[in-house]
mmCIF file of C-alpha atoms in Angstrom:
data_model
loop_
_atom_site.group_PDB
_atom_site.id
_atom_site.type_symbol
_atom_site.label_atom_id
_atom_site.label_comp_id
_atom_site.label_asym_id
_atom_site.label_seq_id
_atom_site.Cartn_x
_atom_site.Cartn_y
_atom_site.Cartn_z
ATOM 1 C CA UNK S 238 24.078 -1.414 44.181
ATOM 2 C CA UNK S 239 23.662 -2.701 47.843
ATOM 3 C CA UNK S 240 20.920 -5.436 48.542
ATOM 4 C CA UNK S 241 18.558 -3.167 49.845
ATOM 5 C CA UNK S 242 18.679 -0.795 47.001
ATOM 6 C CA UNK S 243 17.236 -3.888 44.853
ATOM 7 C CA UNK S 244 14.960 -4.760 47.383
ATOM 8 C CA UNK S 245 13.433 -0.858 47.638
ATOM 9 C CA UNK S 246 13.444 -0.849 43.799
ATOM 10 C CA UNK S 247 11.900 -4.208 43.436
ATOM 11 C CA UNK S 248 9.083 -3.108 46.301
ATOM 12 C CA UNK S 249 8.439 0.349 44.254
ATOM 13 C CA UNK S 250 7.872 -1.801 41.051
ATOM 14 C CA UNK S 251 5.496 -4.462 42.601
ATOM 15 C CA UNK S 252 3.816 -1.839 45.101
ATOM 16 C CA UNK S 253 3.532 1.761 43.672
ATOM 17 C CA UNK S 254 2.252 3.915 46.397
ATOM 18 C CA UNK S 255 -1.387 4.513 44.260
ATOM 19 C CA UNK S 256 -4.249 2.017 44.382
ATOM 20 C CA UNK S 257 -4.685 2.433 40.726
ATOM 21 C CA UNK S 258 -0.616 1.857 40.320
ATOM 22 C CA UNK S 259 -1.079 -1.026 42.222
ATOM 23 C CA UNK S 260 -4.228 -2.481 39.836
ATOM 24 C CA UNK S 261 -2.188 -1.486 36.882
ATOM 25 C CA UNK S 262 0.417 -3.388 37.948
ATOM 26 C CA UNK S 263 -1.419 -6.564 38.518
ATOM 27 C CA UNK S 264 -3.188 -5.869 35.183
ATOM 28 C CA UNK S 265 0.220 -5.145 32.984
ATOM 29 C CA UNK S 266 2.294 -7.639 34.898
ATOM 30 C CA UNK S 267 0.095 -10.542 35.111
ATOM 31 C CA UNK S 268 -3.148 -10.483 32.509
ATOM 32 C CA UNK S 269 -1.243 -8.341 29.476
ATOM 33 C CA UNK S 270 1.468 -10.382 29.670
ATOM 34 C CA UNK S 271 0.036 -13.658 30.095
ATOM 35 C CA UNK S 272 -2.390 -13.019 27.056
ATOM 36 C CA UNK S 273 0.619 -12.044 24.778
ATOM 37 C CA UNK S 274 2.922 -14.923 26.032
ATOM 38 C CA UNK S 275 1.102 -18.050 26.073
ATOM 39 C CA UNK S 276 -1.794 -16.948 23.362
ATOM 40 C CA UNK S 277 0.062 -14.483 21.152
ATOM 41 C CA UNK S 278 2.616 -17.537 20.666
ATOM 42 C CA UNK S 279 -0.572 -19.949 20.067
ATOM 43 C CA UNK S 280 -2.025 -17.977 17.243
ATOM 44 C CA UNK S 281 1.025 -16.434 15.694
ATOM 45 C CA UNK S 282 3.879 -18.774 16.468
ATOM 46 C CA UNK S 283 3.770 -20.768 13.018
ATOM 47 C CA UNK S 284 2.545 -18.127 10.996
ATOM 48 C CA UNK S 285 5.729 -17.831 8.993
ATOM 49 C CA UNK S 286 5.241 -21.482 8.334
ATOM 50 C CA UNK S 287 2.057 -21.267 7.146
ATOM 51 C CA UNK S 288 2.199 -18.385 4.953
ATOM 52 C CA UNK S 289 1.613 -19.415 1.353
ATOM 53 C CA UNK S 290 1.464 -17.807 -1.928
ATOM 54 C CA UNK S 291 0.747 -18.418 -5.884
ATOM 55 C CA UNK S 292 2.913 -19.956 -6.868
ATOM 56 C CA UNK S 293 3.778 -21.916 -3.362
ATOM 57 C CA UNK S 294 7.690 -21.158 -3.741
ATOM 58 C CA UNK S 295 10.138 -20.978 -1.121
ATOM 59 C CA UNK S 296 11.842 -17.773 -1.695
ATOM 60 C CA UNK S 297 7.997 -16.869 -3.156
ATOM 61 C CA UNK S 298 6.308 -17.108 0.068
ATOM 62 C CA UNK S 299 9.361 -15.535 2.313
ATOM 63 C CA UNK S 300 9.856 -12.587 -0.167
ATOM 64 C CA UNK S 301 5.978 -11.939 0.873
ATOM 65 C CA UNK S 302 6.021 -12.399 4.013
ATOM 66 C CA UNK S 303 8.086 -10.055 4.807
ATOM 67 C CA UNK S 304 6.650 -7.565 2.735
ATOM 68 C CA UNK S 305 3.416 -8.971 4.928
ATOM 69 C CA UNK S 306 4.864 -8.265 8.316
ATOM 70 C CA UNK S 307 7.788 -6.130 8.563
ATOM 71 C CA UNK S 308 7.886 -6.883 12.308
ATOM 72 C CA UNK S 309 6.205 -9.467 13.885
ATOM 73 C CA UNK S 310 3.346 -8.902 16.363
ATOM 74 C CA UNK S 311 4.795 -10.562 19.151
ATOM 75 C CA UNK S 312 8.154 -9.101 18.755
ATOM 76 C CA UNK S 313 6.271 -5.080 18.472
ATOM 77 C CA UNK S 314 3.866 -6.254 21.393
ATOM 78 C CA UNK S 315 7.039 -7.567 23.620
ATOM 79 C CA UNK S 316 9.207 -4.538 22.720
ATOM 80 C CA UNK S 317 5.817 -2.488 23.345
ATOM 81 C CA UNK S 318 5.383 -3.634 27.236
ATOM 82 C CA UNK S 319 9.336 -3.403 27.822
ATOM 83 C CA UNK S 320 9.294 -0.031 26.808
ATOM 84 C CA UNK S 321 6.295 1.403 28.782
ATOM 85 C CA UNK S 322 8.082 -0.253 31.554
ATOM 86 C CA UNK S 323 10.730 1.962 31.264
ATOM 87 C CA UNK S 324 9.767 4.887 32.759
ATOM 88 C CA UNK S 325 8.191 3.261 35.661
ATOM 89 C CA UNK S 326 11.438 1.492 36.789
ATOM 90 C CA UNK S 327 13.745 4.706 36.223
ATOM 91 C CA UNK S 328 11.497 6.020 38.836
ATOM 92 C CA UNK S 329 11.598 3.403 40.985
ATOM 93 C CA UNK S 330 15.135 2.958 40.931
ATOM 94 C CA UNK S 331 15.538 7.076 41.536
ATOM 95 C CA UNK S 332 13.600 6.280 44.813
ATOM 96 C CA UNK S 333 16.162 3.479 45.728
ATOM 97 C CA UNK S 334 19.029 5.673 45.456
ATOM 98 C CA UNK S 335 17.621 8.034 47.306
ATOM 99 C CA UNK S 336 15.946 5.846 49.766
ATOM 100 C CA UNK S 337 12.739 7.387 49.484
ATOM 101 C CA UNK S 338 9.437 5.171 50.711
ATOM 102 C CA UNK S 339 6.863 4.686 48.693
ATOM 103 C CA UNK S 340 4.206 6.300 51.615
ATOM 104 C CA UNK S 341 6.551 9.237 51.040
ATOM 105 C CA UNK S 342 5.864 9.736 47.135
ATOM 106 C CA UNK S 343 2.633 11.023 47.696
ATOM 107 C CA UNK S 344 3.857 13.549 50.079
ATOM 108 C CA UNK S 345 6.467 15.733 48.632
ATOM 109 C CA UNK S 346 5.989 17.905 46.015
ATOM 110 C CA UNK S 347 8.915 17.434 43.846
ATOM 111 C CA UNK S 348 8.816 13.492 44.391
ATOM 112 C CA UNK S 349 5.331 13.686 43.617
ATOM 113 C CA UNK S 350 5.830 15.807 40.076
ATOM 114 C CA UNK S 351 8.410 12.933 39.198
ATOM 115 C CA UNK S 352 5.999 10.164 39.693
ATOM 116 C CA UNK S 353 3.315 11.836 37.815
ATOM 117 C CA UNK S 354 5.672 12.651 34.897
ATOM 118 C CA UNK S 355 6.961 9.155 34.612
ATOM 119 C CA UNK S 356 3.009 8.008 34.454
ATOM 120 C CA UNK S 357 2.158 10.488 31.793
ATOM 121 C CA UNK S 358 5.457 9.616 29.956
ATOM 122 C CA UNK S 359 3.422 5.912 29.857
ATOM 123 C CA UNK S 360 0.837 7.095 28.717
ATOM 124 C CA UNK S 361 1.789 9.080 25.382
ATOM 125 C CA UNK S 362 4.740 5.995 24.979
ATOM 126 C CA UNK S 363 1.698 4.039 25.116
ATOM 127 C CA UNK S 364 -0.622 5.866 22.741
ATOM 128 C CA UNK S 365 2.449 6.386 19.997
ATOM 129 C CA UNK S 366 2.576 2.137 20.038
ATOM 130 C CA UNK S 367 -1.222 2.474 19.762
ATOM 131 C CA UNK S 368 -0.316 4.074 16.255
ATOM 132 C CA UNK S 369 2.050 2.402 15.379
ATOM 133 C CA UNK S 370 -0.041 -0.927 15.293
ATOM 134 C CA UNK S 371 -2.470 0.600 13.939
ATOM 135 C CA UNK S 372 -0.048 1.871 11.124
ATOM 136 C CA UNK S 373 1.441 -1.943 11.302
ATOM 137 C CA UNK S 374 -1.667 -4.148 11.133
ATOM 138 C CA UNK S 375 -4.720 -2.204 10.965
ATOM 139 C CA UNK S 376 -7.853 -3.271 12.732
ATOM 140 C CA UNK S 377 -8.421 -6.562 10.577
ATOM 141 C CA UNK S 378 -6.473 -9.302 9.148
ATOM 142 C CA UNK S 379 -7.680 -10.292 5.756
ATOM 143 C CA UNK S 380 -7.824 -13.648 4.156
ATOM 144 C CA UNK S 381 -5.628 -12.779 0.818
ATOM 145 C CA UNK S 382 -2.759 -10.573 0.911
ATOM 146 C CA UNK S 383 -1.965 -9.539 -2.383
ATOM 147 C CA UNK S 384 1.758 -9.497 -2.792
ATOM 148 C CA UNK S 385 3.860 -7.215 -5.137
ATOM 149 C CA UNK S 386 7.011 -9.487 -6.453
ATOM 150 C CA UNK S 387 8.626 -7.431 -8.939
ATOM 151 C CA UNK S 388 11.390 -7.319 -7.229
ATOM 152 C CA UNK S 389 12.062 -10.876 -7.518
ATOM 153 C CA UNK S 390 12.011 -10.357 -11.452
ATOM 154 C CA UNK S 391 9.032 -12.563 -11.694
ATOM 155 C CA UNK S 392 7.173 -12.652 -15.073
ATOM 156 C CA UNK S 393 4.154 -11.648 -12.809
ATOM 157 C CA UNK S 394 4.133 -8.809 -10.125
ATOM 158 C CA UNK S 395 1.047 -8.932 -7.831
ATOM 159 C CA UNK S 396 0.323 -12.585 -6.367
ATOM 160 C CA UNK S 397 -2.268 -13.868 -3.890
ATOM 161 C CA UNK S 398 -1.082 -15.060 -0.678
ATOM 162 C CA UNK S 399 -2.759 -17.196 1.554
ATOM 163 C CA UNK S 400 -2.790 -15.793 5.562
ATOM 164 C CA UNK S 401 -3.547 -18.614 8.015
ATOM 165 C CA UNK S 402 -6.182 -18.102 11.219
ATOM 166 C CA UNK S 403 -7.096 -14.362 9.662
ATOM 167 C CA UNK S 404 -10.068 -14.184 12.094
ATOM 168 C CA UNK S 405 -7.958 -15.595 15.021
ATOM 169 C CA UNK S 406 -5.563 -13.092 14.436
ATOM 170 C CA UNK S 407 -8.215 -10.490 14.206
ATOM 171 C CA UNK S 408 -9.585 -11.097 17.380
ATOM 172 C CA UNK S 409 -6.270 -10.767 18.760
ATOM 173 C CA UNK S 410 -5.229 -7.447 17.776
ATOM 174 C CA UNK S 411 -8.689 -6.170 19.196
ATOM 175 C CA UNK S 412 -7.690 -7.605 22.157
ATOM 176 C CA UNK S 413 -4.084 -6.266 21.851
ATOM 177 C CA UNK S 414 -5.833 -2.849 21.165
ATOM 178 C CA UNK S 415 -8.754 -2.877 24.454
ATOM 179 C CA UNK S 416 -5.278 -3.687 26.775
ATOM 180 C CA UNK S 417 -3.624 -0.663 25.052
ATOM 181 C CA UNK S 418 -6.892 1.475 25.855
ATOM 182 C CA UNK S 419 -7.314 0.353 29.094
ATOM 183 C CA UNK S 420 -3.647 0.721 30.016
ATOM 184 C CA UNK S 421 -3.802 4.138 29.617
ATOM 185 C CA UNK S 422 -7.204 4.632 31.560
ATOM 186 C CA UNK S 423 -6.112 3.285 33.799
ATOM 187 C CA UNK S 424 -2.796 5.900 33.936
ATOM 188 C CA UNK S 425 -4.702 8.831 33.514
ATOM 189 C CA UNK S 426 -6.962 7.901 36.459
ATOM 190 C CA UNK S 427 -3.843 7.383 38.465
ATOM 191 C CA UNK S 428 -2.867 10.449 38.105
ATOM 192 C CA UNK S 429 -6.459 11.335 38.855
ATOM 193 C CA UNK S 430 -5.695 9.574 42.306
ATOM 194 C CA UNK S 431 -2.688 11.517 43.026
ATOM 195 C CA UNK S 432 -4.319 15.314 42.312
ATOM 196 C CA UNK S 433 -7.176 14.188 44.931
ATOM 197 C CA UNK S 434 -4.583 12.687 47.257
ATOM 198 C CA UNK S 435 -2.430 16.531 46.914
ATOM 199 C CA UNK S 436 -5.466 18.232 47.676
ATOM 200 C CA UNK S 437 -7.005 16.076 50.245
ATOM 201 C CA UNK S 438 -9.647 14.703 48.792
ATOM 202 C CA UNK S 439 -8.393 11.205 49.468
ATOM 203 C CA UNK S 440 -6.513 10.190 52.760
ATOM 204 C CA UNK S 441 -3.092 9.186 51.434
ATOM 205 C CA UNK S 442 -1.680 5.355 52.031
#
């Protein structure tokens, strides 16, 4: 792929050729992923360490945890925002190729169809990983996690477990959840944009 191939694709990525695209790109690429970078690794970084069950054993306390969290947060949240991205940049990189401009999107039919399929392909990859965390962690992280051992061939099979900064970490998935929620707001109303832009409602850029 020729230099300006990468620069057209890198353009399309920073610039899409909506307002909105633009605003959700400055919200995904700088705020959403600041917030799960520098505090998602603040509040859940030692967690593992942390972690501590009755009795507070070793192969006790990691058999629970990761019964506790099958997948990490920040590894579902990372995986989460590459994803979504996904769509986006095959589109972007289809305009490269062809050398289409982004003032041009807006203006064909077929090129226009693409975009708005590769936003609404966002939006329901968004709202599945909106399940999914919900199905993961749930809306609140409890104090005690009760712990079923029986595997481990314990004498005893349930055992409290101790889960450090619950209320930080509640806070967090709210937060986690608003960005998903406003992520795809913000999708739907640019494809909002784009039907007003096709039917002249809105001068196009």
């Amino acid at each position: 792929m020729s230099p300006n191939y990468i620069r057209s694709f890198s353009e399309g990525c920073l610039r899409p050729p909506t307002v909105i695209g633009q605003f959700h790109t400055l919200f995904f690429g700088s705020i959403r992923m600041f917030f799960l970078g520098v505090l998602g690794f603040a509040v859940y970084g030692n967690e593992a360490l942390h972690f501590s069950c009755d009795p507070d054993k070793r192969e006790v306390n990691l058999f629970c945890y990761n019964q506790f969290r099958p997948i990490t947060p920040q590894v579902f949240w990372a995986l989460q925002l590459v994803i979504v991205l996904v769509p986006g940049a095959f589109f972007h990189l289809y305009a490269a190729c062809k050398s289409i401009k982004q003032e041009d999107i807006l203006q064909k039919s077929s090129y226009t169809g693409f975009y708005i399929f590769s936003v609404f392909l966002r939006i329901v990859l968004e709202v599945v990983a909106f399940w999914l965390q919900i199905k993961l962690f749930g809306f609140k992280v409890n104090a005690i996690y009760m712990c079923d051992v029986g595997a481990l061939e314990k004498k005893f099979n349930i055992t409290r477990c101790m889960v450090p900064e619950h209320f930080e970490k509640t806070i967090f998935l709210i937060a986690m959840y608003t960005f998903t929620v406003i992520t795809v707001i913000l999708c739907v109303a640019e494809i909002f944009e784009i039907s007003c832009r096709r039917l002249g409602f809105l001068k196009t850029q």
